[in-house]
Amino acid sequence: MTENCWEFMKCGRDGSNNQSICPAVTDSRANKVNRGRNGGRVCWAVDGTFCAGRVQGTYAEKVLICSECPFRHKVQEEERTKFRQIYFKI
Ligand code: SF4
């Protein structure tokens, strides 16, 4: 079973507590990308996510932060040649 970012980070932004739900959890356009639920395995490409407890901004704004994220590396290793960096058309 593949892990989604909120399970790996245990951020609680998946509705499991009183905090507001992160766009990575609800963005259905990204569903099944990298075998994830909604944006759960492509969260670096979802605008406005809540990592590190603050709104992270757009894909362009957070690309450097996310490039160092252990979860992103994990997904890249697990997906190998099927790994997708983004889910939207440029
Ligand atoms: S993007 Fe970050 S804050 Fe949002 S659900 Fe994933 S781990 Fe949690």
XYZ file of C-alpha atoms and ligand atoms in Angstrom:
98
model
C 0.000 0.000 0.000
C 1.465 3.352 -0.954
C 1.824 6.067 1.688
C 0.384 9.588 1.268
C 2.211 12.665 2.576
C -0.113 13.187 5.550
C 0.545 9.600 6.690
C 4.311 9.989 6.332
C 4.473 13.462 7.887
C 1.740 12.771 10.458
C 0.721 16.392 9.946
C -2.888 15.922 11.004
C -4.051 18.014 8.021
C -6.126 15.139 6.634
C -9.114 15.935 8.805
C -7.955 13.601 11.579
C -8.061 16.506 14.044
C -9.447 20.051 14.315
C -6.931 21.619 11.966
C -8.019 22.842 8.534
C -7.640 20.279 5.751
C -4.699 20.703 3.379
C -5.261 21.109 -0.384
C -3.051 18.034 -0.966
C -5.781 15.962 0.710
C -8.632 17.368 -1.362
C -7.138 18.123 -4.813
C -8.915 15.441 -6.875
C -7.194 16.596 -10.115
C -4.067 14.853 -8.786
C -5.844 11.611 -7.830
C -3.812 8.441 -8.546
C -0.698 10.428 -9.574
C 2.297 8.416 -8.249
C -0.383 5.985 -6.964
C -1.587 8.501 -4.374
C -4.960 9.643 -3.042
C -5.651 13.108 -4.528
C -2.441 15.149 -4.092
C -1.017 12.842 -1.411
C 1.930 11.646 -3.531
C 2.480 14.820 -5.588
C 1.974 17.401 -2.820
C 5.016 19.433 -3.990
C 3.000 20.371 -7.093
C -0.185 21.319 -5.191
C -0.506 25.061 -4.487
C -1.156 26.299 -0.976
C -0.230 23.199 1.056
C 0.323 23.537 4.811
C 3.674 21.855 5.370
C 5.734 23.132 8.282
C 2.560 24.649 9.713
C 2.221 27.513 7.204
C 0.719 28.033 3.743
C 3.519 27.138 1.349
C 2.442 29.107 -1.718
C 2.565 28.059 -5.361
C 4.501 25.240 -7.017
C 7.094 27.755 -8.215
C 7.499 29.263 -4.746
C 7.983 25.976 -2.919
C 9.918 23.950 -5.505
C 13.258 24.427 -3.665
C 11.867 23.518 -0.221
C 10.126 20.431 -1.587
C 13.198 19.290 -3.522
C 14.796 18.548 -0.133
C 11.753 16.817 1.354
C 12.352 13.175 2.531
C 8.790 12.258 1.482
C 9.347 13.504 -2.094
C 12.555 11.436 -2.258
C 10.688 8.407 -0.946
C 8.001 8.735 -3.637
C 10.653 9.170 -6.344
C 12.444 5.994 -5.188
C 9.197 4.015 -4.998
C 7.820 5.176 -8.363
C 11.145 4.901 -10.232
C 10.565 5.402 -13.988
C 6.836 6.025 -13.451
C 7.549 8.994 -11.156
C 5.595 12.138 -12.063
C 6.903 15.555 -10.977
C 3.665 17.390 -11.796
C 0.035 16.534 -12.595
C -1.007 19.637 -14.515
C -0.267 20.769 -18.019
C 2.268 23.628 -18.305
S 1.304 18.685 1.908
Fe 2.230 18.721 3.929
S 0.682 19.663 5.265
Fe -0.339 19.021 3.367
S -1.169 16.986 3.827
Fe 0.853 16.728 2.859
S 2.290 16.576 4.582
Fe 0.389 17.435 5.371
